Every structure is written in structure tokens, then in C-alpha cells.
Tab-separated table of C-alpha atoms and ligand atoms in Angstrom:
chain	number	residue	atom	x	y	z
H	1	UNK	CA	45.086	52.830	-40.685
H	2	UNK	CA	44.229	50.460	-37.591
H	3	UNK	CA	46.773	49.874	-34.697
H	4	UNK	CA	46.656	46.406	-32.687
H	5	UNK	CA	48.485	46.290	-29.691
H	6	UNK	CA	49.881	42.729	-28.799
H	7	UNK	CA	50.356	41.499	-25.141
H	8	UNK	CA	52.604	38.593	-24.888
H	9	UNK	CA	51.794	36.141	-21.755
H	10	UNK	CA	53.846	33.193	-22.793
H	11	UNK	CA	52.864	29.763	-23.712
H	12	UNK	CA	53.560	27.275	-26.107
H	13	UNK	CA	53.337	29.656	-28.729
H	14	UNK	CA	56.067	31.704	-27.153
H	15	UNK	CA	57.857	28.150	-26.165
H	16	UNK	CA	61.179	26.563	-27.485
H	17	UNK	CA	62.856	23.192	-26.343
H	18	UNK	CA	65.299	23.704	-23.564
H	19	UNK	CA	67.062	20.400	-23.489
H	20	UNK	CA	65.734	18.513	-20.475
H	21	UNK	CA	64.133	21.150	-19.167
H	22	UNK	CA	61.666	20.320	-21.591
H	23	UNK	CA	59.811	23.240	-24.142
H	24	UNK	CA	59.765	26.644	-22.033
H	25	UNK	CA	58.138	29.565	-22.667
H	26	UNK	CA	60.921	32.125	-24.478
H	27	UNK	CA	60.062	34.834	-27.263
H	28	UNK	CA	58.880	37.819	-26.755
H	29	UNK	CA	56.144	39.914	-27.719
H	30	UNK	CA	57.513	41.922	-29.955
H	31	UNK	CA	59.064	38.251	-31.601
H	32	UNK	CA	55.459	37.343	-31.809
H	33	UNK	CA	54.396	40.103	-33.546
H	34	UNK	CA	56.799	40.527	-36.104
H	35	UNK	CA	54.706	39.386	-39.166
H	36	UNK	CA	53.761	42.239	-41.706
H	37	UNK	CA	50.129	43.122	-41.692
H	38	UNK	CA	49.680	45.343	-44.916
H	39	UNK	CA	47.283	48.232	-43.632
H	40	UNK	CA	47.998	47.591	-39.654
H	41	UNK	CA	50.320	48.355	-37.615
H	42	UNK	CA	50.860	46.298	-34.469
H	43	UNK	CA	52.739	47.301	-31.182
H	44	UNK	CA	53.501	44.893	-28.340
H	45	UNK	CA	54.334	44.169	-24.852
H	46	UNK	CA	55.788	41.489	-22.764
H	47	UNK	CA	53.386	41.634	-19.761
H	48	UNK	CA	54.667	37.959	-18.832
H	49	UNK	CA	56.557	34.710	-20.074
H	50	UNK	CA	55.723	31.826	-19.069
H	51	UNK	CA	53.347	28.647	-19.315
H	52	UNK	CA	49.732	29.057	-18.730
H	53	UNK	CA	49.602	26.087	-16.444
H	54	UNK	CA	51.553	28.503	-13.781
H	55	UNK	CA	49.225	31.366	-13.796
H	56	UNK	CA	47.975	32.864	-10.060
H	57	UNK	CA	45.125	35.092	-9.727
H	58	UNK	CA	47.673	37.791	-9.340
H	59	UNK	CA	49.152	36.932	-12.938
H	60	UNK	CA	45.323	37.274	-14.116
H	61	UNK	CA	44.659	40.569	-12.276
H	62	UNK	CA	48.104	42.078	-13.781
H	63	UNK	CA	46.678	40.517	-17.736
H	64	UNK	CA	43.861	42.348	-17.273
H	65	UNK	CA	45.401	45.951	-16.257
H	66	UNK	CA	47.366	45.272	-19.211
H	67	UNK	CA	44.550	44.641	-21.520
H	68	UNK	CA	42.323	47.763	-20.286
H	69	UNK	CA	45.398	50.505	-20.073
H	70	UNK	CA	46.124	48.722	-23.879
H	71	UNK	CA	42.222	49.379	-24.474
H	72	UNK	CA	41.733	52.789	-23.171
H	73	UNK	CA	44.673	54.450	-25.246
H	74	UNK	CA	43.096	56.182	-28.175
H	75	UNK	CA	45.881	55.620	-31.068
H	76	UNK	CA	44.796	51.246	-30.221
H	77	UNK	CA	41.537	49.896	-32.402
H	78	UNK	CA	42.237	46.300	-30.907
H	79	UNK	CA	44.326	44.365	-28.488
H	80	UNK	CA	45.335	40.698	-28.964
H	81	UNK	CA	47.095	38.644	-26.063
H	82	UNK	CA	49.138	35.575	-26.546
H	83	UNK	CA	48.669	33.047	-24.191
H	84	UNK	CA	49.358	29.532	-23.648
H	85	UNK	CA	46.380	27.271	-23.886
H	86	UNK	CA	46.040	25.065	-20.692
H	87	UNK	CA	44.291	28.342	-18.891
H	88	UNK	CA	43.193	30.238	-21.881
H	89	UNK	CA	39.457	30.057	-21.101
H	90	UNK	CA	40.054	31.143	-17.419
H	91	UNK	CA	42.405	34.260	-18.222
H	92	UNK	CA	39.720	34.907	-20.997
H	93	UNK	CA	36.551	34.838	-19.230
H	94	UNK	CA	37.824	37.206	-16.562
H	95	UNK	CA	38.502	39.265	-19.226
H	96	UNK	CA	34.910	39.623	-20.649
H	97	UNK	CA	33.987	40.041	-17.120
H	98	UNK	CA	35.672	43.334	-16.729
H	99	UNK	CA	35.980	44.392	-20.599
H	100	UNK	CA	33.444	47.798	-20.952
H	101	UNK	CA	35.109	49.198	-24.219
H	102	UNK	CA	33.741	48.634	-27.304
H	103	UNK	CA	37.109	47.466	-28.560
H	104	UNK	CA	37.853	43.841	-28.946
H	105	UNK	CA	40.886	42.012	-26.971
H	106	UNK	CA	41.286	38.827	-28.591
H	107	UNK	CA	43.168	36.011	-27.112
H	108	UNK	CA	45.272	33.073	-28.834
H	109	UNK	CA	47.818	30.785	-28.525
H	110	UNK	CA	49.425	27.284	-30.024
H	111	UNK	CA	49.343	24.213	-30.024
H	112	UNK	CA	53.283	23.528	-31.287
H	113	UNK	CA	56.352	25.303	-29.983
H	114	UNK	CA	57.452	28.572	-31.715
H	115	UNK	CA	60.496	25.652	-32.740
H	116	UNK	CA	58.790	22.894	-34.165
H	117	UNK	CA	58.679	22.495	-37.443
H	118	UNK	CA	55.028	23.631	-38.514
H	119	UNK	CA	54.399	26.319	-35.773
H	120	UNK	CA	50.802	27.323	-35.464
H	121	UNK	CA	51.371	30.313	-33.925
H	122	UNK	CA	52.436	32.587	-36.463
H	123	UNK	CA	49.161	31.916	-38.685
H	124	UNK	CA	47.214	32.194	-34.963
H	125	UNK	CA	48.462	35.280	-34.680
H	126	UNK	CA	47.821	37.112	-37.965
H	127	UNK	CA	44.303	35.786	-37.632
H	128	UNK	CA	44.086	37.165	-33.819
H	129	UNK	CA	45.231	40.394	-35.054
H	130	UNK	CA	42.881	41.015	-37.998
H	131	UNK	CA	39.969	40.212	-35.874
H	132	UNK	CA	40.779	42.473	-33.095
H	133	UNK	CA	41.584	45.118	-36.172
H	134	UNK	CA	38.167	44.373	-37.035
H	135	UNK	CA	34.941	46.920	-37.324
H	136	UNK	CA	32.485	44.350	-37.588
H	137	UNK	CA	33.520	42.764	-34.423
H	138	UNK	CA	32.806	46.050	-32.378
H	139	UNK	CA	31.023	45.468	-28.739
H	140	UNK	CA	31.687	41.567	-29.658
H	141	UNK	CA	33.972	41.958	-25.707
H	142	UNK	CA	36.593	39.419	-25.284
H	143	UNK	CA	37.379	36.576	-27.708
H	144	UNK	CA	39.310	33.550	-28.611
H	145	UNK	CA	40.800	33.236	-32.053
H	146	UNK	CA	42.310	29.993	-32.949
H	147	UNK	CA	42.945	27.522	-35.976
H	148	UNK	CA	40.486	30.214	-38.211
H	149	UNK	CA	37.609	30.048	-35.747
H	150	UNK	CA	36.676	33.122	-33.438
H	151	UNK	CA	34.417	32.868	-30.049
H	152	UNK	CA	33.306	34.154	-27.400
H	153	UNK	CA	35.570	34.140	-24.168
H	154	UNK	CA	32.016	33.093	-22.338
H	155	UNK	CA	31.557	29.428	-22.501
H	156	UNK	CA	34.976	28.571	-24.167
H	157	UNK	CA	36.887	25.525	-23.104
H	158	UNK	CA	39.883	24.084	-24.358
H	159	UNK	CA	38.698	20.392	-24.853
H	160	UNK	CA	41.475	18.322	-26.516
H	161	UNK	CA	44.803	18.521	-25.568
H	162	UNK	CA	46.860	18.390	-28.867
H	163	UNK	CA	44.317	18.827	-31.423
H	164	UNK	CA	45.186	21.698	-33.636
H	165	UNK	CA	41.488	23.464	-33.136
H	166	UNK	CA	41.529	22.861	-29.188
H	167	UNK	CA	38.811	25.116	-28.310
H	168	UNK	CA	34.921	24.334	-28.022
H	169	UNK	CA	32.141	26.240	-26.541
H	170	UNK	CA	31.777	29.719	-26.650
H	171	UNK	CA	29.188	31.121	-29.356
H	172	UNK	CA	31.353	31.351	-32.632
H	173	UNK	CA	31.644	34.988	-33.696
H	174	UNK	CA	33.223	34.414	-36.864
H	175	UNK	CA	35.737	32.417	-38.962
H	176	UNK	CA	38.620	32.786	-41.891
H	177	UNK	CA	37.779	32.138	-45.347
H	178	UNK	CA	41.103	32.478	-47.218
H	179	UNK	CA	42.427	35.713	-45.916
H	180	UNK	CA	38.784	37.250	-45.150
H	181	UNK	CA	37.126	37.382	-41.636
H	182	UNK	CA	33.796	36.731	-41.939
H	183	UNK	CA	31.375	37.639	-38.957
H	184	UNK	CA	28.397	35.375	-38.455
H	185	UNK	CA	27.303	36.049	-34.539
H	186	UNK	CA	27.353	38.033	-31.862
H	187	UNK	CA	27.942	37.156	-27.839
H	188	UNK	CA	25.772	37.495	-25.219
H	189	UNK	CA	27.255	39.815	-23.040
H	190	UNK	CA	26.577	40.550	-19.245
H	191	UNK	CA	27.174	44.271	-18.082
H	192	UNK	CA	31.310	44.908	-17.229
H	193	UNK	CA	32.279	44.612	-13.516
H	194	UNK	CA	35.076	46.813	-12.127
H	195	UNK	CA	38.893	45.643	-12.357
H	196	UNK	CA	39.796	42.773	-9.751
H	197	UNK	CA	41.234	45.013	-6.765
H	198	UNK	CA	45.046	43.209	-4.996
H	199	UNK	CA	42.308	41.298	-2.862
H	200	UNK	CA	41.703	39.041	-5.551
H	201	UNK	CA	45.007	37.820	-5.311
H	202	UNK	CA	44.214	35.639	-2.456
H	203	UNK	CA	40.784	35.201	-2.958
H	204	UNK	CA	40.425	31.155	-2.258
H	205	UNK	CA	37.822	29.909	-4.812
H	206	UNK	CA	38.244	26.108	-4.581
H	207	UNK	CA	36.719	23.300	-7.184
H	208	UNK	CA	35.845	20.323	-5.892
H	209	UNK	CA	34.343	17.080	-8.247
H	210	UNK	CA	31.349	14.984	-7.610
H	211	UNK	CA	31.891	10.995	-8.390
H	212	UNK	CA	31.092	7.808	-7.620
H	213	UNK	CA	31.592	6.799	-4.060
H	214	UNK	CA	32.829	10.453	-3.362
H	215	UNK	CA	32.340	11.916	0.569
H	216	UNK	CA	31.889	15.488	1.595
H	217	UNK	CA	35.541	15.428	3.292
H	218	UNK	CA	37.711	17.226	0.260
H	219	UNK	CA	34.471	19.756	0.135
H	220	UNK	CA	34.795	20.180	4.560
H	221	UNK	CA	38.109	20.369	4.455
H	222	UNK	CA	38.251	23.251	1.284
H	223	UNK	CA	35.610	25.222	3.648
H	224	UNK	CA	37.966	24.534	7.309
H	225	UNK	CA	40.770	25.778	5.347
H	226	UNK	CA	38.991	28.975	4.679
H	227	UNK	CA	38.102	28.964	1.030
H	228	UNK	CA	35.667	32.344	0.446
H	229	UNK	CA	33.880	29.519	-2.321
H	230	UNK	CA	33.471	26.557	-3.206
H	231	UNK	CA	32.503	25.440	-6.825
H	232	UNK	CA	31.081	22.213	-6.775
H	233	UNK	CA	31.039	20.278	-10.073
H	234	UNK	CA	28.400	18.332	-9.589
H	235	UNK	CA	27.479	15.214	-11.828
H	236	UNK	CA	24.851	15.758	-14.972
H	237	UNK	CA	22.564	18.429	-14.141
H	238	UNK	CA	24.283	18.842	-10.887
H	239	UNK	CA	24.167	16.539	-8.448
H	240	UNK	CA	25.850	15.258	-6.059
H	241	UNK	CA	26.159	11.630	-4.065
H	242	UNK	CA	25.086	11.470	0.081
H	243	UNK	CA	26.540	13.793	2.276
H	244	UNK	CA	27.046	16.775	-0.052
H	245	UNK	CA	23.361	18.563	0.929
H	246	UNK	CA	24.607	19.086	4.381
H	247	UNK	CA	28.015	19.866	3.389
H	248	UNK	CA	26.713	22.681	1.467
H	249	UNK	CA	24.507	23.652	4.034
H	250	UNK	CA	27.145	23.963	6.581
H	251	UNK	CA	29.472	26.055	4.395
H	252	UNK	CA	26.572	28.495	3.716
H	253	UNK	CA	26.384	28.495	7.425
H	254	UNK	CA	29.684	29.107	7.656
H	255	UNK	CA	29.739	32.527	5.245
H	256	UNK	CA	31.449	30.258	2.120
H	257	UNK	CA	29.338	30.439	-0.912
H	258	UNK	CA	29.251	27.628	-2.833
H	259	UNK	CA	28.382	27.785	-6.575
H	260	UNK	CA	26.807	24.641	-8.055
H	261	UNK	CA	27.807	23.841	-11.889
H	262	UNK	CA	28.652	20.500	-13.572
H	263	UNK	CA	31.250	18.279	-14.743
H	264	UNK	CA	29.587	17.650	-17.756
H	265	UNK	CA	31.561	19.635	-20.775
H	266	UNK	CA	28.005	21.052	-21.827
H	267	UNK	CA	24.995	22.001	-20.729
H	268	UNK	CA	23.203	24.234	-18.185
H	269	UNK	CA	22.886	23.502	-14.674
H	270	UNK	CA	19.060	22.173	-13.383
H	271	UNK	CA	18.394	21.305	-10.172
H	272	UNK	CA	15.584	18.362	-10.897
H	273	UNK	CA	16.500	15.554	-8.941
H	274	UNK	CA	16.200	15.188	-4.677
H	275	UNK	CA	17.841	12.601	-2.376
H	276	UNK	CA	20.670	14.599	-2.039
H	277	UNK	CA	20.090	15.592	-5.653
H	278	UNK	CA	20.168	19.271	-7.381
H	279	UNK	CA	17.346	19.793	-5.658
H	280	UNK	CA	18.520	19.311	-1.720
H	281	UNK	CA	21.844	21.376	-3.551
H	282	UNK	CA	19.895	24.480	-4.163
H	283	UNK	CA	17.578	24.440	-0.853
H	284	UNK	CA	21.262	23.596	1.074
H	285	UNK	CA	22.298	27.984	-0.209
H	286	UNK	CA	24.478	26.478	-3.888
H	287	UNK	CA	23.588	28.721	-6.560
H	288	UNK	CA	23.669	27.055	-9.927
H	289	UNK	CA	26.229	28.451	-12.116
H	290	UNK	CA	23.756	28.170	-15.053
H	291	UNK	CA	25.642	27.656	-17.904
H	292	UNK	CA	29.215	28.410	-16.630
H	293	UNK	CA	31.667	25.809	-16.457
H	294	UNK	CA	33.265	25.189	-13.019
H	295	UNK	CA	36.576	26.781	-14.326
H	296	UNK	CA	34.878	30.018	-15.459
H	297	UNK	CA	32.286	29.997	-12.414
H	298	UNK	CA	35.025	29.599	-10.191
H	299	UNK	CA	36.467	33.109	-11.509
H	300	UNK	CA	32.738	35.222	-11.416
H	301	UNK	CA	32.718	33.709	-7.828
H	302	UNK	CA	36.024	35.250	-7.047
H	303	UNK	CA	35.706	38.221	-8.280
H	304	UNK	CA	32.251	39.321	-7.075
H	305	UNK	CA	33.916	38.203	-3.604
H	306	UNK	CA	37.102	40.261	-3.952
H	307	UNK	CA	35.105	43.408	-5.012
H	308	UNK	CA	33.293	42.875	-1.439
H	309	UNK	CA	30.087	40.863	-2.062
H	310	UNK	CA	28.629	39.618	0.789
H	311	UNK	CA	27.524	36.085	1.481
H	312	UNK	CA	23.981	37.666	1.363
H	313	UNK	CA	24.319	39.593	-2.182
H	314	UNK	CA	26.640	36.774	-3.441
H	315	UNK	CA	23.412	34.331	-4.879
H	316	UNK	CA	21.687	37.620	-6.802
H	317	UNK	CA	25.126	39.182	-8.160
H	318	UNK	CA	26.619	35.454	-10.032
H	319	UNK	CA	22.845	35.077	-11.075
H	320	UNK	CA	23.294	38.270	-12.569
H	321	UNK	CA	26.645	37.733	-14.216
H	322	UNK	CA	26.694	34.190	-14.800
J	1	LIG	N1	50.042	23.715	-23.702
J	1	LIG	C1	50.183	25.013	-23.247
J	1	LIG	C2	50.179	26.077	-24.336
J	1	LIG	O1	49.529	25.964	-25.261
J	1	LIG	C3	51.152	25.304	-22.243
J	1	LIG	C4	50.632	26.527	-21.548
J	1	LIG	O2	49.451	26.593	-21.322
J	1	LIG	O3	51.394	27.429	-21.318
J	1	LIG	O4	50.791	27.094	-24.270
């Protein structure tokens, strides 16, 4: 008989009106996981409550202990975590980044509070459980399961804020029909890096956006301030307007590594164009993120630099693990 163990983060799905305070994260894990599964049995743990939109670094580090001590006990086939949605991707991809078991951890969430009157959550749930319960899903790493879709943690971004399917990206593993889970895919995966260590707590990984008629001073003033990395969203391809080259040149300088990815919601990153283009980016010391979002290149970049990359190894290890 399979065993699930459920780590509750918070979240809308955990989330019940609180007058004017507005809806607040609330239930528990174990409220979460009270369903009846048939053939499984499922445990849980309360490893935090609250909204997503609060999370620190910190918060992230102390998910993913959770998820790996959950993950390493024998008597557990699978490990779901609820978690609110705003951050989903981010908690997610750091995940996969450290997730070497062959076991799945499979993160969901809601889109209406545990209160309203057609909660989500419950049905999210049941489906997040039977896919981590699942065999065919071995090796498949960290995934999201949400509104009978399941993908990959890699490349997964929330992309409508109340829709009841929120999540794009991410190659889709699988999906419900009726009560079955039916695998069609598998992820790419990149080999696991160790556990964030407590420096990763205040590892400074700031994102800044390229626009119209934007200057270098945001990007200056991230590096004076002493961000470790900067992830510059650059537009299209990944570009950025006049001044931006040099910026980038003088962070490298500096010992900040700055990742180059887009604010485009798809694509890969391809530096093509000069005049302060992709091009001048690259040849300035940005490495392109490749396909990774900023969001989700902002968290490689902070980990590699919390587990003690150097400014000289940083370009080959996120081209590596990107
Ligand atoms: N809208 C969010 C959710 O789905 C709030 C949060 O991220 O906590 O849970």
C-alpha cells in the first residue's frame, strides 16, 4: 500500500476570510489532507502557514529540508506540498534543483479559499497525491499538479491570476482522465545540487526589467547595494536599451554576476542583436539564462552562489544547470 506524506506551506488553499483582514492563510496540513484515498495512506506536516507572496529564501531553504527528510524516510513513496500560488514556480524550481531521489514531491495549491463556496483545493489535492503515489512518475523530480494537469517544476509559471488552470510552461508530465493519471512525458532533468546551506538566506539575487526609456541606475544601484547577482530581464531575446552593456560590465568587474534572461513569458534567451543589444550583453560577462525565466534563474543564481561559486566558475556552473 503507498504512503504520501503531505507538507502544508499555506496559501489560498489553506486560506479563509478573516473579516477585514482579508482571506489568510489558516488550516492545517493535516486539514488538507483529510480526504480518503482508498489504497493510500497520507501523513502530513505543517512546515509553514502562510501566503506565498511572503516567502524569504529562508522559508524556501526550510521547504526544502522538509521535502528531502519527507523523501529520504523509507515507509514515504511520494511527498506532496501545498502551497499558495503567487511563488509556486520559485519554491518549485528550487526544489528540482536539489531533488536526487527517485521519488516524486509534487506541489499544488488553489485558486479559491478553503471557504468559498467551490474550493479547488480539495480536488487539487487528491490529484497531487495520486501522482506523487504514482510508479509511472518515478525519476519524473519535482512537479506541479493543478486543475488535472501535471508538469514539470522546470519552466513552470503561474500566468493568470484567477484562472482556475493558472499554470503554463513546464513540459506536461501527465493529466487526469476521470479518476486515472495518465503519463504522457517525461522532464528534462539537470543533475541534483546539494541542499541550500543558512548562507542562502541572505544571498541578494536581485531582478531588474528592461523597458522603454529605462537607464542603468535601478541595475547600479542593485550592484552598490551589494547584490551577489543580478538577473536582468532583458526585452525579446534579451536585450537591453543604452547604458546596460557597461552596466553589466562594471558589475562583472565588480565580482556580481549577472544572469541575462527575458521578460518575454516564452522562449530561450539569444544574444543576436549589438548596439547595446544581446550581443554587447554577453561580451559585457551576462550569461544567458537559456531557457529559465528570470524568477527561476534568479534562484539557480543564488544557489550556485550560496554553495560558494566563484565569480569565475559562476558562467560554466548556471550553463550547466540552467
Ligand atoms: N493567491 C495565492 C494562493 O494561491 C496567495 C498565495 O500565494 O499565498 O495561495
Amino acid at each position: 500500500m503507498a504512503h504520501v506524506h503531505l507538507l502544508g506551506t499555506g496559501g489560498t488553499i489553506a486560506s479563509r476570510g478573516h473579516g477585514d483582514r482579508g482571506s489568510v492563510a489558516t488550516d492545517t496540513a493535516a486539514e488538507l489532507a483529510r480526504a480518503r484515498y482508498g489504497e493510500l495512506t497520507v501523513s502530513s506536516r505543517d512546515v509553514l502557514t502562510t501566503g506565498s507572496y511572503r516567502l524569504s529564501l529562508a522559508d524556501l531553504r526550510l521547504i526544502a529540508e522538509a521535502v528531502q527528510e519527507a523523501l529520504a524516510d523509507p515507509g514515504t513513496d511520494g511527498v506532496v506540498v501545498t502551497h499558495g500560488t503567487d511563488t509556486l514556480e520559485e519554491t518549485a524550481f528550487l526544489l528540482e534543483l536539489v531533488h536526487g531521489s527517485a521519488k516524486s514531491a509534487v506541489l499544488t495549491g488553489a485558486q479559491q479559499p478553503a471557504d468559498s463556496a467551490a474550493p479547488d483545493g480539495p480536488r487539487n489535492v487528491e490529484e497531487a497525491v495520486l501522482a506523487a503515489a504514482s510508479p509511472s512518475l518515478r525519476d519524473s523530480g519535482v512537479l506541479i499538479s493543478f486543475d488535472g494537469t501535471v508538469r514539470a517544476a522546470r519552466g513552470a509559471r503561474k500566468a493568470h491570476t484567477t484562472a482556475s488552470s493558472p499554470f503554463c510552461g513546464g513540459t506536461e508530465v501527465a493529466h487526469m482522465a476521470g479518476h486515472e493519471l495518465v503519463v504522457t512525458a517525461r522532464p528534462v532533468r539537470r543533475p541534483a545540487l546539494p541542499l541550500p546551506p543558512a548562507s542562502f538566506d541572505a544571498t541578494r539575487v536581485e531582478i531588474i526589467t528592461a523597458h522603454t526609456g529605462a537607464t542603468p541606475d535601478l541595475f547600479d544601484f542593485a550592484v552598490r547595494s551589494g547584490a551577489h547577482a543580478v538577473v536582468l530581464a532583458g526585452s525579446g531575446v534579451g536585450n537591453a536599451g543604452p547604458g546596460f552593456a557597461e552596466a553589466v560590465e562594471r558589475a562583472v568587474a565588480a565580482g556580481c554576476a549577472v544572469v541575462l534572461s527575458t521578460r518575454a513569458p516564452w522562449g530561450p534567451v539569444l544574444p543576436i542583436y549589438g548596439n547595446g543589444g544581446g550581443t554587447d550583453l554577453v561580451a559585457a560577462g551576462a550569461v544567458p539564462s537559456g531557457d529559465l525565466n528570470p524568477l527561476q534563474a534568479r534562484l539557480l543564481a543564488a544557489l550556485l552562489i550560496s554553495l560558494g561559486t566563484s565569480s569565475t566558475e559562476f558562467p560554466e556552473a548556471f550553463t550547466a544547470h540552467r
